[in-house]
Short mmCIF file of C-alpha atoms in Angstrom, two decimals:
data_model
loop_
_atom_site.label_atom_id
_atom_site.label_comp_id
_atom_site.label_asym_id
_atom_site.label_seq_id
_atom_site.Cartn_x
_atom_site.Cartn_y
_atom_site.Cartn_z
CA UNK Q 1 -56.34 176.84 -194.75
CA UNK Q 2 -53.39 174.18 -194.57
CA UNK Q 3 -52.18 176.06 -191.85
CA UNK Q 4 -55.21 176.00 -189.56
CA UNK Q 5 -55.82 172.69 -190.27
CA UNK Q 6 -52.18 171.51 -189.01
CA UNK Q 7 -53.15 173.47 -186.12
CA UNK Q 8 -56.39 172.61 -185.28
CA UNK Q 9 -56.25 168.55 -186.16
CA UNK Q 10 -53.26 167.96 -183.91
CA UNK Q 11 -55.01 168.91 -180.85
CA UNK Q 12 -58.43 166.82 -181.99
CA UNK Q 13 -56.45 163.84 -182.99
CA UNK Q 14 -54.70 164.02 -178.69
CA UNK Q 15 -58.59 164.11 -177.67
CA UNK Q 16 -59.19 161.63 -180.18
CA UNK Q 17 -56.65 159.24 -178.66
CA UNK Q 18 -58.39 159.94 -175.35
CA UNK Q 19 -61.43 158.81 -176.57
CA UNK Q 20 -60.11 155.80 -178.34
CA UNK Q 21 -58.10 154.72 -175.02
CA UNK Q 22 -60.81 154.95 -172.76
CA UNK Q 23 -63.06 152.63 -174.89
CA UNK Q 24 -60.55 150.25 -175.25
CA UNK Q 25 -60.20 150.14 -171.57
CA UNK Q 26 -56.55 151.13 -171.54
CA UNK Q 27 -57.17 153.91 -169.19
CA UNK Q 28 -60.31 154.24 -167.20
CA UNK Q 29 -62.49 156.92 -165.24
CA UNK Q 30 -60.13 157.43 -162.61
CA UNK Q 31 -57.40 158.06 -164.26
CA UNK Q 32 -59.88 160.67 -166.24
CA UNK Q 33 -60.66 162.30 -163.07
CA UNK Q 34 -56.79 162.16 -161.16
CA UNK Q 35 -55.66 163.34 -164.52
CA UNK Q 36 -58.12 166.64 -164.85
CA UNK Q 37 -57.08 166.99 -161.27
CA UNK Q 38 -53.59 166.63 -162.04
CA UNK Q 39 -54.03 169.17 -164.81
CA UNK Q 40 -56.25 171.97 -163.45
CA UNK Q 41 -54.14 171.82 -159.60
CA UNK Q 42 -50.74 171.20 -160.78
CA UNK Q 43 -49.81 171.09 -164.74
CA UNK Q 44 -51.74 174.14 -166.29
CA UNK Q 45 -50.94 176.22 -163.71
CA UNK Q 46 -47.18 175.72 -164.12
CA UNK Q 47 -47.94 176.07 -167.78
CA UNK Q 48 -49.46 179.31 -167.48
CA UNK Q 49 -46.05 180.35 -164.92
CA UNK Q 50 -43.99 179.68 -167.63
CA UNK Q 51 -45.88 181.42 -170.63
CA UNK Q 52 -46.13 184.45 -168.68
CA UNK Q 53 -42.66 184.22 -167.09
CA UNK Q 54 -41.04 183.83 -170.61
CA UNK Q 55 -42.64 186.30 -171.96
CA UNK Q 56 -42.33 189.87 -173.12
CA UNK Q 57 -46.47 190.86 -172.55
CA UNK Q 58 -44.85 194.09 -170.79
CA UNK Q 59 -43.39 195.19 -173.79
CA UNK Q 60 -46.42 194.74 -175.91
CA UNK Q 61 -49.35 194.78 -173.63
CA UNK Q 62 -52.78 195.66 -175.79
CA UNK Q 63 -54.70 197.56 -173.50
CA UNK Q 64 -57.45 198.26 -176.01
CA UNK Q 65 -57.56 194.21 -176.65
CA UNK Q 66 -57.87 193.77 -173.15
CA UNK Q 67 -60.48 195.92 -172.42
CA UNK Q 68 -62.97 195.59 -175.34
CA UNK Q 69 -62.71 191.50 -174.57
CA UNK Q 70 -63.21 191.95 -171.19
CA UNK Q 71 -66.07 194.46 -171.73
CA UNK Q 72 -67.86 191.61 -174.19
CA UNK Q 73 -67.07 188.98 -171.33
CA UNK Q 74 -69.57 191.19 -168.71
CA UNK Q 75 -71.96 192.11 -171.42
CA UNK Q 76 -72.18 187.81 -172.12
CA UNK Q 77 -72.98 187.45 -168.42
CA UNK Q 78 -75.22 190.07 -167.88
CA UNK Q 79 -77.44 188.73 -170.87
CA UNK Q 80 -76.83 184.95 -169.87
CA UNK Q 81 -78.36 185.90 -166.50
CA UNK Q 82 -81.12 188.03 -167.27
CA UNK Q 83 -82.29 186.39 -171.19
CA UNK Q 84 -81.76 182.78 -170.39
CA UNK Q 85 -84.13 181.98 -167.54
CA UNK Q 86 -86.89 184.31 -170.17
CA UNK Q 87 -86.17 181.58 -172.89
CA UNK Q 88 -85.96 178.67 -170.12
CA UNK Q 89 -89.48 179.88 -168.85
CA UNK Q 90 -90.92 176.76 -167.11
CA UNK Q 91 -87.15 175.20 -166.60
CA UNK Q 92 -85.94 174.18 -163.30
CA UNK Q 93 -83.10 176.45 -162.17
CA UNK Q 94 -80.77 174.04 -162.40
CA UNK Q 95 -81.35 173.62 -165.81
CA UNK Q 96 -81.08 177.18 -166.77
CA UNK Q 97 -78.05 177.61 -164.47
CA UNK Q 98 -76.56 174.75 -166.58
CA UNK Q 99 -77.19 177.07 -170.06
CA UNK Q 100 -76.34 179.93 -169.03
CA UNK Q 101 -72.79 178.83 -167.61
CA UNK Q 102 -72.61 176.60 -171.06
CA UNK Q 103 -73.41 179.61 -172.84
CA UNK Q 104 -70.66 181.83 -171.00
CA UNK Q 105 -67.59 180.07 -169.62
CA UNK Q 106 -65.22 178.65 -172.54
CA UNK Q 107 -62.50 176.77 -172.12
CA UNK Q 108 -60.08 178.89 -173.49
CA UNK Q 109 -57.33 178.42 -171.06
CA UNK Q 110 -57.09 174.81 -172.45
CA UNK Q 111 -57.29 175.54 -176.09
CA UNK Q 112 -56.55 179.10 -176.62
CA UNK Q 113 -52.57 179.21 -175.98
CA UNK Q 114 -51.69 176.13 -178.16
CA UNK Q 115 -53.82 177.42 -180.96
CA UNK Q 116 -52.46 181.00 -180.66
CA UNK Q 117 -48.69 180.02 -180.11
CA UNK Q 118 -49.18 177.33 -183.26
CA UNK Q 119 -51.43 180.01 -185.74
CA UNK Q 120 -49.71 183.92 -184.97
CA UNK Q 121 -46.56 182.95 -183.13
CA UNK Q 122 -45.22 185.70 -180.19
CA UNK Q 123 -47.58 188.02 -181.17
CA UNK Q 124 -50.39 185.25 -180.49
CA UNK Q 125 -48.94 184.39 -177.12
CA UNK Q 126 -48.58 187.91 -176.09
CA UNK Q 127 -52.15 188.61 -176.86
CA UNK Q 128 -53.51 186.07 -175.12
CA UNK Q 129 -51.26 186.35 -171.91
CA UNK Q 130 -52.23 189.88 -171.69
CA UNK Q 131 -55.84 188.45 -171.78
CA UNK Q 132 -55.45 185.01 -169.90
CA UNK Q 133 -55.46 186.82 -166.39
CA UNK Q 134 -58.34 189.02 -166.37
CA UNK Q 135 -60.06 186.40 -168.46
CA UNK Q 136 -59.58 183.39 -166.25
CA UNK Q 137 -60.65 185.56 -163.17
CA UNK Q 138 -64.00 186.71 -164.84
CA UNK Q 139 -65.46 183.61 -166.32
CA UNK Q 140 -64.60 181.68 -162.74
CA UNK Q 141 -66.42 184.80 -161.21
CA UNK Q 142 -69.05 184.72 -163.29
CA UNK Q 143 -69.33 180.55 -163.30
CA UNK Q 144 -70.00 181.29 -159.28
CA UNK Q 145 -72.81 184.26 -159.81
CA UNK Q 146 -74.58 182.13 -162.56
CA UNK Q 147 -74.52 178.72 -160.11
CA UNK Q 148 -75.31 180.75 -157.09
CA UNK Q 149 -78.23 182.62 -159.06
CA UNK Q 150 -79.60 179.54 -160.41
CA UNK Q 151 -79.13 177.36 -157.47
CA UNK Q 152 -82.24 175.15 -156.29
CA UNK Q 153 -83.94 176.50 -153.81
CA UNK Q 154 -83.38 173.33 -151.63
CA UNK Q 155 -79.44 173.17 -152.42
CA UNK Q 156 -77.95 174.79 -149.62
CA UNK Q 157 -75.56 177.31 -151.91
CA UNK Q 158 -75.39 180.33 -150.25
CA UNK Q 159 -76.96 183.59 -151.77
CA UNK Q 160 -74.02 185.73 -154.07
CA UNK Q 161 -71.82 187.87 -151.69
CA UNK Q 162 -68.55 189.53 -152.35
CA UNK Q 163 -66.64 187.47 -149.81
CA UNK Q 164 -67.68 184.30 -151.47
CA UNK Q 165 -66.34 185.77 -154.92
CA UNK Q 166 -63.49 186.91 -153.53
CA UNK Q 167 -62.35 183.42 -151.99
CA UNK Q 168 -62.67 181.24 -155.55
CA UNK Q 169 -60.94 183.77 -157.33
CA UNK Q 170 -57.95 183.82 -154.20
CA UNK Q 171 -58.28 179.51 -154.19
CA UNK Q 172 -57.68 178.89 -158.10
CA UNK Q 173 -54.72 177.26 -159.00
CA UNK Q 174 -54.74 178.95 -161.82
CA UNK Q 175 -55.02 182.52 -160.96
CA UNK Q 176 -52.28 181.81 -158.39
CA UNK Q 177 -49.61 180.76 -160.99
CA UNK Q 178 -50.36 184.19 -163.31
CA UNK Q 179 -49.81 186.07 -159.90
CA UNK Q 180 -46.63 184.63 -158.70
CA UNK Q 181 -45.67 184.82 -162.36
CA UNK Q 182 -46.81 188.41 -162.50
CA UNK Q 183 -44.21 189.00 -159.70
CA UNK Q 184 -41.71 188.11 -161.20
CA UNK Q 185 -42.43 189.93 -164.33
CA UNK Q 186 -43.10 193.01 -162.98
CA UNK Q 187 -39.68 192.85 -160.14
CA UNK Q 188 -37.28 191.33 -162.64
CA UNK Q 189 -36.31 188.18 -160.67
CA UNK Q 190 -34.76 185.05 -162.98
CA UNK Q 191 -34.91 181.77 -161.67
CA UNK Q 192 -32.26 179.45 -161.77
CA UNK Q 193 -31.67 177.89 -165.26
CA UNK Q 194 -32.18 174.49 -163.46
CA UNK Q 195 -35.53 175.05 -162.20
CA UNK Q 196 -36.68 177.18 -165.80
CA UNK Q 197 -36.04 174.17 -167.55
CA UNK Q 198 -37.92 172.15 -164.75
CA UNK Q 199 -40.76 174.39 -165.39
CA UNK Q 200 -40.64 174.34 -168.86
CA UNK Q 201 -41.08 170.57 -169.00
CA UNK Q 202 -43.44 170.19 -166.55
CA UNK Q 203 -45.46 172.64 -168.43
CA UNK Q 204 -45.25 171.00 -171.83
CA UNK Q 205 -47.06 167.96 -170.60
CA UNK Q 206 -50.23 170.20 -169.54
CA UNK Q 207 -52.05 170.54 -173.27
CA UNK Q 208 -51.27 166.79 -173.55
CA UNK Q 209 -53.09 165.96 -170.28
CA UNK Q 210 -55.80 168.23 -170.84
CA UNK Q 211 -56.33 166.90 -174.58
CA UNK Q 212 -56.07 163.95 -173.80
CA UNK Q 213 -58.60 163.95 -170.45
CA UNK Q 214 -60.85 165.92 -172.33
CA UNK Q 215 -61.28 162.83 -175.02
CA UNK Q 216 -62.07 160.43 -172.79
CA UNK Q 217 -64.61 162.01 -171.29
CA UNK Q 218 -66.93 161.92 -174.57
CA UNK Q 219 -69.56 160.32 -174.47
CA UNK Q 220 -72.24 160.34 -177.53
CA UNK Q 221 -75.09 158.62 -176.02
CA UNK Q 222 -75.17 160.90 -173.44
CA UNK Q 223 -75.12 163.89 -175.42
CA UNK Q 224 -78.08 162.52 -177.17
CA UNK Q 225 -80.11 162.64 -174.31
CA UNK Q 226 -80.51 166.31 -173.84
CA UNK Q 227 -79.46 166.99 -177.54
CA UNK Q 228 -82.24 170.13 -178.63
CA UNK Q 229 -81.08 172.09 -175.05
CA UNK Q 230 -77.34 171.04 -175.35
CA UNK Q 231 -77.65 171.76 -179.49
CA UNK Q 232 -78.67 175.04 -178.83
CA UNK Q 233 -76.10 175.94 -176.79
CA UNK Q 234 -73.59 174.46 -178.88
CA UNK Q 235 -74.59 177.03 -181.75
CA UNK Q 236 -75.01 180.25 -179.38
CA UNK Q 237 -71.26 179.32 -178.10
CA UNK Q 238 -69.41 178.13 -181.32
CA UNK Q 239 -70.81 180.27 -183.96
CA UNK Q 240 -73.32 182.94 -182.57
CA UNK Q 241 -70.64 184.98 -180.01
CA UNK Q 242 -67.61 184.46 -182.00
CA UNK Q 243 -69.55 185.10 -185.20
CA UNK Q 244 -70.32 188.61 -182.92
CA UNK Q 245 -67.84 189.38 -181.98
CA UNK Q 246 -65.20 188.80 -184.23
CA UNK Q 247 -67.26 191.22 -186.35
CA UNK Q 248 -67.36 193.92 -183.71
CA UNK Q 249 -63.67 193.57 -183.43
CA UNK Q 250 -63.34 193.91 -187.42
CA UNK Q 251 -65.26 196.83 -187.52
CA UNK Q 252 -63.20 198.77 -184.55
CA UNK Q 253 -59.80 197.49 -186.55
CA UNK Q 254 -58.77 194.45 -184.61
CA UNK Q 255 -56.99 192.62 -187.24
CA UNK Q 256 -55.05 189.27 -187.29
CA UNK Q 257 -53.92 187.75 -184.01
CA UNK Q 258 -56.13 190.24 -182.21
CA UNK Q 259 -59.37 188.97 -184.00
CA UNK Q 260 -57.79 185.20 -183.59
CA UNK Q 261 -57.47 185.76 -179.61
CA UNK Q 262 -61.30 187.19 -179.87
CA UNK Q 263 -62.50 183.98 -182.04
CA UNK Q 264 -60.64 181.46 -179.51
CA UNK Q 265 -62.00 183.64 -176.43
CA UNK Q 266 -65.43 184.03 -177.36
CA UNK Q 267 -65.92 180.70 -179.81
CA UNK Q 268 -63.80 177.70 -177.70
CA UNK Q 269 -65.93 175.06 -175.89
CA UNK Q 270 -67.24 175.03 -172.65
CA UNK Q 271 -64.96 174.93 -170.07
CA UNK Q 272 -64.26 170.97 -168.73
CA UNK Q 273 -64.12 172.03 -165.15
CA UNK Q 274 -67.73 173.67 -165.31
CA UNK Q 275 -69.21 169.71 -164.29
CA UNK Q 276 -67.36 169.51 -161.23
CA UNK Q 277 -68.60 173.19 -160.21
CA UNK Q 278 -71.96 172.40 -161.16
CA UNK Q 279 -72.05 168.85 -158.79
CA UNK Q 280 -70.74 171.17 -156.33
CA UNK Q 281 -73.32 174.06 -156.56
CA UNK Q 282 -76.06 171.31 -156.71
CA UNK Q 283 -77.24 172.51 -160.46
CA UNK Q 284 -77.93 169.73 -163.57
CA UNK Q 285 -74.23 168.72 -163.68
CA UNK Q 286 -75.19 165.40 -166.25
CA UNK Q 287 -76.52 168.39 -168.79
CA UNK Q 288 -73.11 170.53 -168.04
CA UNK Q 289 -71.13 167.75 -168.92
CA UNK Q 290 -73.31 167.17 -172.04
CA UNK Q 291 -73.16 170.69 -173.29
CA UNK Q 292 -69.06 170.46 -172.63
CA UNK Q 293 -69.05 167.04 -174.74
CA UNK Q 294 -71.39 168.61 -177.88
CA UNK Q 295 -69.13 171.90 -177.82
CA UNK Q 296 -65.75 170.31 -177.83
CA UNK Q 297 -66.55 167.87 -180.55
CA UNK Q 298 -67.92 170.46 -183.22
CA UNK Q 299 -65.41 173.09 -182.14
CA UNK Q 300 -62.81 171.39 -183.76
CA UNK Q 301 -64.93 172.60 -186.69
CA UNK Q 302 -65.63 175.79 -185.86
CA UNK Q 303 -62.55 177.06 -184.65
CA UNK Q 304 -60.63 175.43 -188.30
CA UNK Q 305 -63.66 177.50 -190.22
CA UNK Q 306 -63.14 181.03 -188.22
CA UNK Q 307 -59.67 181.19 -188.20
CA UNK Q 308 -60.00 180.28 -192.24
CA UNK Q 309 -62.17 183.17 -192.38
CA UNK Q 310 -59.69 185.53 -190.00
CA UNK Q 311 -57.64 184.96 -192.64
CA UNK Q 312 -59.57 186.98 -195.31
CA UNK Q 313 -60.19 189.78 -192.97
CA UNK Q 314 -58.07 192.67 -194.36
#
């Protein structure tokens, strides 16, 4: 319990900060917005270079993780798609588009390393990394599909085609650092010391950022606005999926950091970029942003109580 806790606070106490500087009017909403830029275009993906260039996910690659998370992530969508707009009956689609993308897409690429590397160490990191590709690919995949589904019918957004898929997965910064990193896994190639350390640096001030953005961005009385929608959500993405499957993962013998990388994976917040996707796509982007503001605050919860629990799983 100490343990998770020293893992866990650190990371609230960053967005706290956040929070606290933005009300105080040290920094202000464009330095929020150049600094998620910053972060998503330029900082996490070096971060996710180095974590994948460092390490050894060759040596210890869990296929079966891989594929029963993925395999949850497409049965998620699938059900967000077809069950939400059945309990939104009477919603606009932007609205439902808005849930169902809150419901599916979390932002484990922000939260999931740090809490892995901090709680289970290499075998944390190399669980995730062996995850983080195929993970970051499907929920931007499926944030498209959702918006594109659920698009107003006076938007503009083109219909769902495999061209348009297969552009935002080749234009994310993201999945473009895990490839050239994959490279150089797979062919050997070192890079200079020099430019390792470079790397290395640069990528240790990407959590920060993130953290730190992420804070500042909170904003209660806006939450309040939408709160019965947005509460919902929060308890379908915090406890309901990880609750899930955590125990499907217990019951097929996942054990430790595996059912640690399915808690983070399946219970972190909504993803922070979803509100700039969802101005773009023309769906409720002010509820988006709410549902991302409800999640991260009571994750900080959530996450400290499930990887307690992890803990007792034998």
């Amino acid at each position: 319990m100490i343990l998770s806790f020293n893992t866990i606070m650190p990371l609230f106490m960053v967005g706290a900060l956040g929070y606290v500087l933005m009300r105080v009017k040290v920094i202000d909403q464009h330095f929020v917005d150049v600094g998620s830029g910053l972060c998503f275009k330029v900082l996490l993906p070096i971060l996710l270079f180095k974590e994948l260039y460092t390490s050894k996910v060759l040596d210890n690659f869990n296929t079966r993780l891989v594929l029963f998370s993925l395999g949850g992530m497409v049965a998620i969508l699938v059900g967000c798609i077809v069950l939400t707009p059945m309990v939104m009956k009477g919603s606009s689609k932007a609205r439902i588009g808005a849930v169902a993308h809150g419901i599916y897409r979390s932002n484990f690429v922000f939260i999931g390393l740090p809490i892995m590397e901090s709680m289970f160490g290499a075998e944390g990191t190399a669980n995730a990394l062996a995850v983080l590709p195929f993970a970051v690919a499907l929920f931007n995949v499926g944030a498209v599909i959702i918006f594109t589904i659920f698009a107003p019918e006076d938007s503009g957004v083109e219909g769902v085609s495999l061209k348009k898929i297969l552009k935002s997965i080749a234009k994310n910064p993201l999945i473009i650092a895990l490839a050239i990193a994959a490279a150089f896994v797979i062919t050997g190639i070192k890079l200079p010391v020099f430019l390792e350390k470079s790397i290395v640096n640069i990528g240790a001030t990407a959590t920060p950022m993130a953290l730190l953005t992420l804070g500042a961005q909170l904003d209660f009385k806006a939450a309040a606005k939408n709160l019965k929608v947005s509460g919902a959500v929060t308890f379908l993405r915090l406890v309901v999926l990880p609750g899930v499957m955590v125990a499907l993962g217990a019951l097929v013998g996942f054990r430790g950091a595996e059912l640690g990388l399915l808690l983070i994976l399946y219970g972190a917040p909504s993803a922070v970029s979803g509100f700039a996707m969802a101005k773009s796509m023309k769906s409720d982007a002010a509820l988006t942003s709410e549902i991302t503001i409800l999640t991260t605050f009571f994750s900080t919860l959530s996450l400290f109580l499930g990887i307690v629990a992890i803990g007792f799983i034998q």
